[in-house]
Every structure is written in C-alpha cells, then in structure tokens.
JSON list of C-alpha atoms in Angstrom, two decimals:
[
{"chain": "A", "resi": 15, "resn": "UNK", "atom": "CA", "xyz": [-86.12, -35.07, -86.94]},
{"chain": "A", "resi": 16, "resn": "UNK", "atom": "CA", "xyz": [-85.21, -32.91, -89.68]},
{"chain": "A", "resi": 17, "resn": "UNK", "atom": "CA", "xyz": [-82.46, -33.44, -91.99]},
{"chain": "A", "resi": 18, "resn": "UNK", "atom": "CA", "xyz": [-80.78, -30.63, -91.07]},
{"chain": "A", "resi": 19, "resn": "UNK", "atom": "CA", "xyz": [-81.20, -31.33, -87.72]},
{"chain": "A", "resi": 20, "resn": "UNK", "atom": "CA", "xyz": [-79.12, -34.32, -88.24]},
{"chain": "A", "resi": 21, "resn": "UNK", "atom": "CA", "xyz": [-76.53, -32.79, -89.62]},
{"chain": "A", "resi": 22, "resn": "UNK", "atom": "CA", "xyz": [-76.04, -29.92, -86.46]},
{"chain": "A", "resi": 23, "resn": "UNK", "atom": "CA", "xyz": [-76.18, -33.24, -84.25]},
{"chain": "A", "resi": 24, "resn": "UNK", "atom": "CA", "xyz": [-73.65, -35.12, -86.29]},
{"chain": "A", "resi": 25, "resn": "UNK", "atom": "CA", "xyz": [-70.94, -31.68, -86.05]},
{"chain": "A", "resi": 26, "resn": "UNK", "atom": "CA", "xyz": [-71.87, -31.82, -82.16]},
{"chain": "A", "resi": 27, "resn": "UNK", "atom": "CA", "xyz": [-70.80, -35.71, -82.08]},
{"chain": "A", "resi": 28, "resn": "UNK", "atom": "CA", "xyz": [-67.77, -34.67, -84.20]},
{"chain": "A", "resi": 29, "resn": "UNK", "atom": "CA", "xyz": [-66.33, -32.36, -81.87]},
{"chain": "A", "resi": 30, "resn": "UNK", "atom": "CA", "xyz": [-66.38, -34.53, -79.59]},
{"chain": "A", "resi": 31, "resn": "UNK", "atom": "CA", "xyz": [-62.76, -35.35, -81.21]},
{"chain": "A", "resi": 32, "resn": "UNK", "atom": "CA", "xyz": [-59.96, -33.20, -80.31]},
{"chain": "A", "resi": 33, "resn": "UNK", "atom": "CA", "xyz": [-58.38, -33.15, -83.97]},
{"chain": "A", "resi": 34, "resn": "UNK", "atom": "CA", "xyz": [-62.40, -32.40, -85.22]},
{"chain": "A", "resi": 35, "resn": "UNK", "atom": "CA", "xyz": [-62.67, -29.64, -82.68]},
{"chain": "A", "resi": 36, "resn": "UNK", "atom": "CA", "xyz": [-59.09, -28.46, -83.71]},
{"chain": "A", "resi": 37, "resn": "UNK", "atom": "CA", "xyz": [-59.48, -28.45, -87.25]},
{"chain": "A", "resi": 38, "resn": "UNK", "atom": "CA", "xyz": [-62.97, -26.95, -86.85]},
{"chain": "A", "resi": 39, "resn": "UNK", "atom": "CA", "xyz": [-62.03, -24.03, -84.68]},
{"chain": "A", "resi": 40, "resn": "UNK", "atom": "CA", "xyz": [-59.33, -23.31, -87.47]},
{"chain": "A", "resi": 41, "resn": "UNK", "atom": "CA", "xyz": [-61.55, -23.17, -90.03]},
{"chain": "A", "resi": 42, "resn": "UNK", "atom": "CA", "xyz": [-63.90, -21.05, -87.90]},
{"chain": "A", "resi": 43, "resn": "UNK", "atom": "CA", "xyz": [-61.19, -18.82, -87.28]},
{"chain": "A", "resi": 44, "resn": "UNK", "atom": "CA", "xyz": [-59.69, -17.89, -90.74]},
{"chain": "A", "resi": 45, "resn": "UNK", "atom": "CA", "xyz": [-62.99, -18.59, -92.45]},
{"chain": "A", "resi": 46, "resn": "UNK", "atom": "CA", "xyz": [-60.86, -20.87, -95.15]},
{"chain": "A", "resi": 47, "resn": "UNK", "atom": "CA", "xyz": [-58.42, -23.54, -94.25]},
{"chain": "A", "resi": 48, "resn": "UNK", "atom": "CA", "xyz": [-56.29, -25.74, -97.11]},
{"chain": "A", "resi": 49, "resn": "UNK", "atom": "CA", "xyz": [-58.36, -29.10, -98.18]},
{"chain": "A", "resi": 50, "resn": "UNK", "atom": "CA", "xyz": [-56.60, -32.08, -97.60]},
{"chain": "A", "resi": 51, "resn": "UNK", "atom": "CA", "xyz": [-57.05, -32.37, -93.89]},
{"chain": "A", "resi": 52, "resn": "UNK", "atom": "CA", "xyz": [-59.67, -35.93, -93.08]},
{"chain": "A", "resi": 53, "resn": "UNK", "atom": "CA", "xyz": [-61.63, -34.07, -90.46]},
{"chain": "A", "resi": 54, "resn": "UNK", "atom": "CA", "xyz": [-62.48, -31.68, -92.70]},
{"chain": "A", "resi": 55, "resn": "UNK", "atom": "CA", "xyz": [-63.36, -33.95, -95.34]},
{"chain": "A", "resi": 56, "resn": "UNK", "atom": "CA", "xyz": [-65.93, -35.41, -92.98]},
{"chain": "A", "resi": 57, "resn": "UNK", "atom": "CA", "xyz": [-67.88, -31.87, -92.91]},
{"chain": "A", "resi": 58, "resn": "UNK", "atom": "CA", "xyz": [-67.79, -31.42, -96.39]},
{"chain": "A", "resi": 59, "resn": "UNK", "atom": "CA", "xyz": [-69.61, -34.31, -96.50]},
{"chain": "A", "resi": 60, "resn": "UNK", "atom": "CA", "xyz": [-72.01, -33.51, -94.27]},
{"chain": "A", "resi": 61, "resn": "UNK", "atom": "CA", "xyz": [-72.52, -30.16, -96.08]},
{"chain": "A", "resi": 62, "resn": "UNK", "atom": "CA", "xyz": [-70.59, -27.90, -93.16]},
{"chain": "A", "resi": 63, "resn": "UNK", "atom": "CA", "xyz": [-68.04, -26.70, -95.30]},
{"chain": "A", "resi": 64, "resn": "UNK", "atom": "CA", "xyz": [-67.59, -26.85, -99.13]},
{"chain": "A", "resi": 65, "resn": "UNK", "atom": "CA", "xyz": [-64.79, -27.37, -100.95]},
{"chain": "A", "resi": 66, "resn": "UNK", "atom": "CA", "xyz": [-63.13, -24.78, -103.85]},
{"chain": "A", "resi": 67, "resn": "UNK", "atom": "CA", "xyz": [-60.58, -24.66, -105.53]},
{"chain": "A", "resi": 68, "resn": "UNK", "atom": "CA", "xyz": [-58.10, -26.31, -102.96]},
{"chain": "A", "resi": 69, "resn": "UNK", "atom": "CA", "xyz": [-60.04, -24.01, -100.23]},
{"chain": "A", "resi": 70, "resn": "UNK", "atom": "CA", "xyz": [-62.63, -25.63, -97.43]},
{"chain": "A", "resi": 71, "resn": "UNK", "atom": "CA", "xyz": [-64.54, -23.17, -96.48]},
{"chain": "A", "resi": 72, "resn": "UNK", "atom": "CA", "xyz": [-67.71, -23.30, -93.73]},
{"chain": "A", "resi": 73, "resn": "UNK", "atom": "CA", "xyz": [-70.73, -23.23, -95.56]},
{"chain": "A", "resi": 74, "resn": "UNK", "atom": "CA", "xyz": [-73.32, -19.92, -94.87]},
{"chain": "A", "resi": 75, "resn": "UNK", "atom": "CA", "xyz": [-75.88, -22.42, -95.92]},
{"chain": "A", "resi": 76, "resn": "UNK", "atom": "CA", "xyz": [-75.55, -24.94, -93.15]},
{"chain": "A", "resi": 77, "resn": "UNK", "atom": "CA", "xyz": [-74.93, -22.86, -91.00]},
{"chain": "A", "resi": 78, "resn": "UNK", "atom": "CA", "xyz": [-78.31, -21.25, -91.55]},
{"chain": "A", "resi": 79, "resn": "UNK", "atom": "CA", "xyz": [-80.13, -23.81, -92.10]},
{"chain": "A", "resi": 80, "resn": "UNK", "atom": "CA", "xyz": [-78.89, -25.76, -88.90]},
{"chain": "A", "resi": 81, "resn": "UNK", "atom": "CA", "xyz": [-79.55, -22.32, -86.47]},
{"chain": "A", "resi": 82, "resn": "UNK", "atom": "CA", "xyz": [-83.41, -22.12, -88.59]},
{"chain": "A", "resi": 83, "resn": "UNK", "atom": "CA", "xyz": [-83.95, -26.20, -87.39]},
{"chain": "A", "resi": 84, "resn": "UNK", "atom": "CA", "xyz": [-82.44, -25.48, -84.03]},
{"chain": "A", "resi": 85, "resn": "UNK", "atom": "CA", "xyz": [-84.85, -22.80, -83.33]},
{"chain": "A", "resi": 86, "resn": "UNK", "atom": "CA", "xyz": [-88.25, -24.71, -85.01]},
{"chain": "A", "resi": 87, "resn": "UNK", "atom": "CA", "xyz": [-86.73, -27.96, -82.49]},
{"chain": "A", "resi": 88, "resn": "UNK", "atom": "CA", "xyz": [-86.50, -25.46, -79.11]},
{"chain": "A", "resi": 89, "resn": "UNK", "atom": "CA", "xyz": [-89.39, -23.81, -80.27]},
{"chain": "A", "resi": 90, "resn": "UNK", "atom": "CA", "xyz": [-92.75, -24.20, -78.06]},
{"chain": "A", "resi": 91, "resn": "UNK", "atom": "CA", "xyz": [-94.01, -25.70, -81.33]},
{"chain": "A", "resi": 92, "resn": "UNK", "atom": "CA", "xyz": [-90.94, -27.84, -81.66]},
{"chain": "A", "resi": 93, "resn": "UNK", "atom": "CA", "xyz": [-92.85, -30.95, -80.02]},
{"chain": "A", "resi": 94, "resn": "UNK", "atom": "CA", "xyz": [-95.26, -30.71, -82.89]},
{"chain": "A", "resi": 95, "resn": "UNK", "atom": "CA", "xyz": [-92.22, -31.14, -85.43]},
{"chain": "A", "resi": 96, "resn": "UNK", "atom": "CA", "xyz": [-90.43, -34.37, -83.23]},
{"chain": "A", "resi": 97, "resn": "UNK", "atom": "CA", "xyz": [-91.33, -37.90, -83.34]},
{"chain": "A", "resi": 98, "resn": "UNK", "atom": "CA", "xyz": [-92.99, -40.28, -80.53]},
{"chain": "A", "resi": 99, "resn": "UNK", "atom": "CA", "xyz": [-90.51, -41.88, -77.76]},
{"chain": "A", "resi": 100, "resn": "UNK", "atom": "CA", "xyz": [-90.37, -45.42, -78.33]},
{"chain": "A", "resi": 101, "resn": "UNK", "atom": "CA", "xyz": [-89.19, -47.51, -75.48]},
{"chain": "A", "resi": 102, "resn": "UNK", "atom": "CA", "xyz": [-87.24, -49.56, -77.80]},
{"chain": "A", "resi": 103, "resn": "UNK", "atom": "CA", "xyz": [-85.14, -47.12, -79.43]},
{"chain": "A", "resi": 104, "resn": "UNK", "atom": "CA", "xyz": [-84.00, -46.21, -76.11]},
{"chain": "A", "resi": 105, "resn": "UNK", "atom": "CA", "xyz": [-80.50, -46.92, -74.50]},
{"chain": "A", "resi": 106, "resn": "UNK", "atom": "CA", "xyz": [-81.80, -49.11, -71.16]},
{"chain": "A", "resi": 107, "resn": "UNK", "atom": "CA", "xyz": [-79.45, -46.42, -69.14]},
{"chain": "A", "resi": 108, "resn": "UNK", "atom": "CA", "xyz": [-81.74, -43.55, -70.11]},
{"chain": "A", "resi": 109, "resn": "UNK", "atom": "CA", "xyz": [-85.53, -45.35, -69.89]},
{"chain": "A", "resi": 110, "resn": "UNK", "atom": "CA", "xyz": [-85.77, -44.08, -66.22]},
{"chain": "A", "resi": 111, "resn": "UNK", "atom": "CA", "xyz": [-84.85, -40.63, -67.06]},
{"chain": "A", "resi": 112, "resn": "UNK", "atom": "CA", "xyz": [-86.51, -40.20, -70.05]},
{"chain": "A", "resi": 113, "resn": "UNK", "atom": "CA", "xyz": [-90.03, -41.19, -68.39]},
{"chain": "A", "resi": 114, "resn": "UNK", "atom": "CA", "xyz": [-89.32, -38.75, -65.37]},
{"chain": "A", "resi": 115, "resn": "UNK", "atom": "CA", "xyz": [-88.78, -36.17, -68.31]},
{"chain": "A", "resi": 116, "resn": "UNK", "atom": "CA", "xyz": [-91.91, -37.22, -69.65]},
{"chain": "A", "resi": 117, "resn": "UNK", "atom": "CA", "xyz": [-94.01, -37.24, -66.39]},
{"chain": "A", "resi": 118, "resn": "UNK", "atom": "CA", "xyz": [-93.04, -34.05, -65.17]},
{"chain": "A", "resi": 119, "resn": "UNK", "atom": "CA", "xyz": [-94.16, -32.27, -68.40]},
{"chain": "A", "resi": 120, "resn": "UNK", "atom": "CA", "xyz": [-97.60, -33.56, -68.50]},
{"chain": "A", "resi": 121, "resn": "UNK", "atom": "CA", "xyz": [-98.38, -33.20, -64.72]},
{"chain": "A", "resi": 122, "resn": "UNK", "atom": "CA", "xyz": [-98.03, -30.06, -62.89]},
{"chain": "A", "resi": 123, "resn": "UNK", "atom": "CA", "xyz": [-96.50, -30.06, -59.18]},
{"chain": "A", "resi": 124, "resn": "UNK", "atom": "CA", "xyz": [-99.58, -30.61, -56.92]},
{"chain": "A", "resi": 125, "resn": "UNK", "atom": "CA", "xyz": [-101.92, -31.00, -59.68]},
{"chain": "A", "resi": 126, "resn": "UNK", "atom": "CA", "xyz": [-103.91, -34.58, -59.05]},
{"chain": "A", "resi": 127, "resn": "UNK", "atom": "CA", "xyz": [-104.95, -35.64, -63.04]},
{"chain": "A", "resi": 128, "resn": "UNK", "atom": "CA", "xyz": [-107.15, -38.85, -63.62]},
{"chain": "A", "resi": 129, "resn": "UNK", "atom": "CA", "xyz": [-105.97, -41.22, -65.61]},
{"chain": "A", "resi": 130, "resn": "UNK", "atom": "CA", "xyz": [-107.81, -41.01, -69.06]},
{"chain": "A", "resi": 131, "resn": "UNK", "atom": "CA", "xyz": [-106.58, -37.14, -69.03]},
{"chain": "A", "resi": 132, "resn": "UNK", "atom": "CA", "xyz": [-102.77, -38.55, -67.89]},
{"chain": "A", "resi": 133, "resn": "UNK", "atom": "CA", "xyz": [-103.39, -40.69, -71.09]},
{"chain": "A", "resi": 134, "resn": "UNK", "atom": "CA", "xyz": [-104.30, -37.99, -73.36]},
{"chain": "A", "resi": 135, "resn": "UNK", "atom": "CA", "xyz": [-101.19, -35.88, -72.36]},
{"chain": "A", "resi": 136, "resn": "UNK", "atom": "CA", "xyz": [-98.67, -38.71, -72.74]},
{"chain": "A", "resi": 137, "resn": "UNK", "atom": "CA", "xyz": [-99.91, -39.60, -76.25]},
{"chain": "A", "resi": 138, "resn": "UNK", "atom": "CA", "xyz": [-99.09, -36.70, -77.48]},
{"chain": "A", "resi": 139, "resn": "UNK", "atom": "CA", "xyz": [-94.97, -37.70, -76.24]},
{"chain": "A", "resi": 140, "resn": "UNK", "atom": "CA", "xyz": [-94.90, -40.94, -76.43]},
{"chain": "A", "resi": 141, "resn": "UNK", "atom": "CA", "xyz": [-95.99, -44.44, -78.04]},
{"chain": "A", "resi": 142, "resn": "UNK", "atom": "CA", "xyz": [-96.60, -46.87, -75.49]},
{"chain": "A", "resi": 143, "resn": "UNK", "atom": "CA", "xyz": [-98.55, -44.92, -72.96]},
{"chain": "A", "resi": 144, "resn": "UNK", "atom": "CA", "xyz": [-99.22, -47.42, -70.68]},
{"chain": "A", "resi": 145, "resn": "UNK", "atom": "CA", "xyz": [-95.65, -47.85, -70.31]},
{"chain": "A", "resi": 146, "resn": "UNK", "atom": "CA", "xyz": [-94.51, -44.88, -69.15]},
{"chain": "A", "resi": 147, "resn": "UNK", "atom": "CA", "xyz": [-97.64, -44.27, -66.85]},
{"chain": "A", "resi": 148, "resn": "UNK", "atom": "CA", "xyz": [-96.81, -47.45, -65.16]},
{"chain": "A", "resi": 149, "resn": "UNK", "atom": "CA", "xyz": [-93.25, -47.38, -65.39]},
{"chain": "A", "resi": 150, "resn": "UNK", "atom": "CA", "xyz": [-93.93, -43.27, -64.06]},
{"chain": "A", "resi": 151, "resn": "UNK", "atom": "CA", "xyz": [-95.48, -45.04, -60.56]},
{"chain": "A", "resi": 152, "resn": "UNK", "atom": "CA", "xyz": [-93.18, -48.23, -60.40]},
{"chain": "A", "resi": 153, "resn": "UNK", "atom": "CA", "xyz": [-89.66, -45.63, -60.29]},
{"chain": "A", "resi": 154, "resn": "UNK", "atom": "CA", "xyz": [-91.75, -43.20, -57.84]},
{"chain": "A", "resi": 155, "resn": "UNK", "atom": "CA", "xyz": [-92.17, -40.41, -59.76]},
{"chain": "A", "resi": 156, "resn": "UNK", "atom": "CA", "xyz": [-95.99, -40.32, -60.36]},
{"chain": "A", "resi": 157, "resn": "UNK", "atom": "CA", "xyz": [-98.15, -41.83, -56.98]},
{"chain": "A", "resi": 158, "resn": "UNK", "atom": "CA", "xyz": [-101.22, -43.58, -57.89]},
{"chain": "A", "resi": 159, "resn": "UNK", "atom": "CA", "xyz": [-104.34, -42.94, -55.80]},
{"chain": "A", "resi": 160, "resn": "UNK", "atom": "CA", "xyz": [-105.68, -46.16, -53.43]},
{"chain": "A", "resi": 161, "resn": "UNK", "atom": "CA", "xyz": [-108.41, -46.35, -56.02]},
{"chain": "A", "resi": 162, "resn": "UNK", "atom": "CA", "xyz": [-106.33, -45.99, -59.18]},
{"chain": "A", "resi": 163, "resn": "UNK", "atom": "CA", "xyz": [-108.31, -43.22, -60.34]},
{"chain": "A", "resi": 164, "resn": "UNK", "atom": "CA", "xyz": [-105.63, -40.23, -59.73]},
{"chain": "A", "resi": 165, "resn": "UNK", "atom": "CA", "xyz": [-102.06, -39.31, -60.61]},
{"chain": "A", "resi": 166, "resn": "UNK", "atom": "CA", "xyz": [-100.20, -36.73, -59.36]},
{"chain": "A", "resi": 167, "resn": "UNK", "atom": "CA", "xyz": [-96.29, -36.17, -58.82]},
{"chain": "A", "resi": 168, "resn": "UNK", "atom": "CA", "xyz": [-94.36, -37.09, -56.12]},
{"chain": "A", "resi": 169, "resn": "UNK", "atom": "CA", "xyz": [-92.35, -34.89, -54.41]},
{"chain": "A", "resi": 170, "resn": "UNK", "atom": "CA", "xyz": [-88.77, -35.82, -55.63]}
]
C-alpha cells in the first residue's frame, strides 16, 4: 500500500472522532483555521494540513496526492499495485469474509474451474492458496466435485 494511501486511511480512522471530524469540517469550511487546536496538530503531521504563520491550512498536496492513490487502488489495475492476503495479518472476525471475497472473484457464478486453474487465480490474491481453497469449501462457499477435480460456487 502506498504511502499516501496510508495517510487517506489514517484521516478516515481520524474522523472517526467527533472533535477530529469537528475540527476537520471547520477547516474544510473556511479553508484556514487558528493552529493550536490537537486534532489538527495530528493532520499536520500526517501532511493534511500545513502549518503558517499561526494558520493550519489543508494541504492541495495531500489532497491530490491521496484522490491520485485512491483512484490507482479502485482502479482495475489497482490489484496489481496491492499486496498478497496473508491469513495471519488478518483479524480472526474477518478470515471467513475475506475468503468469500476472495472466492467469488476468481470463480464466476455457474462456472465449474479445476483446481490447478482455481490455484492460478488465487495466487494472484493471496499467499497461502491452499488455505483459502480449502477454507472456500469447509465455510460452503466453493463445492468440491465427488472426485476433487472441480470447483464451482455455491449458491449462497
């Protein structure tokens, strides 16, 4: 994930706050706010806003540069620029849900895919493929053919 990237994430978490999401929607507002307020010294050093002359004012930059990595990230292309799940790096809440995600973008509805071509499509997401293709059949959302041969989705 990008460093700018990062940052955008970091303002979402922030605003998560009410006094962040107050002082933020000020700034927004008037376009320059008095420093001095925490919050706000929290996005200057992230690189939201900058700070002159007593001023805090939202940085163009960021701003830029933030929308630019948003739109590589929800690009088509943006898989290219992400890194490989890892299981471990996971919260254990979100394993399920994250290999659903997973299993319904490499296999079309109806589409029955043998397993070596399964493989090859959840490389190119994940690290431990074996993992999620057994972990895909174990929760239901992939069925496994009598013979082990063929995937395909189930109908959840």
């Amino acid at each position: 994930m990008s460093a700018n990237l990062r940052s955008v994430r970091s303002v979402w978490a922030m605003l998560r706050r009410p006094r962040t999401c107050t002082a933020i929607g000020e700034l927004l507002a008037s376009g320059e706010v008095p420093a001095g307020d925490p919050e706000l010294g929290n996005l200057v050093k992230l690189g939201f806003a900058r700070e002159e002359a007593g001023r805090i004012r939202v940085s163009d930059e960021f701003l830029r540069d933030g929308q630019d990595a948003l739109e590589r990230y929800l690009s088509p292309e943006g898989v290219l620029q992400g890194e490989l799940i890892d299981v471990p790096n996971l919260p254990a809440r979100r394993v399920d849900d994250v290999v659903a995600a997973v299993a319904r973008r490499v296999v079309r509805p109806g589409e029955a895919i043998a397993e070596s071509a399964l493989n090859e499509r959840l490389r190119m997401f994940v690290l431990d493929v074996a993992f999620f293709r057994r972990h895909a059949v174990d929760t239901g959302v992939l069925r496994r053919s009598p013979d082990g041969t063929r995937y395909e989705l189930t109908e959840d």
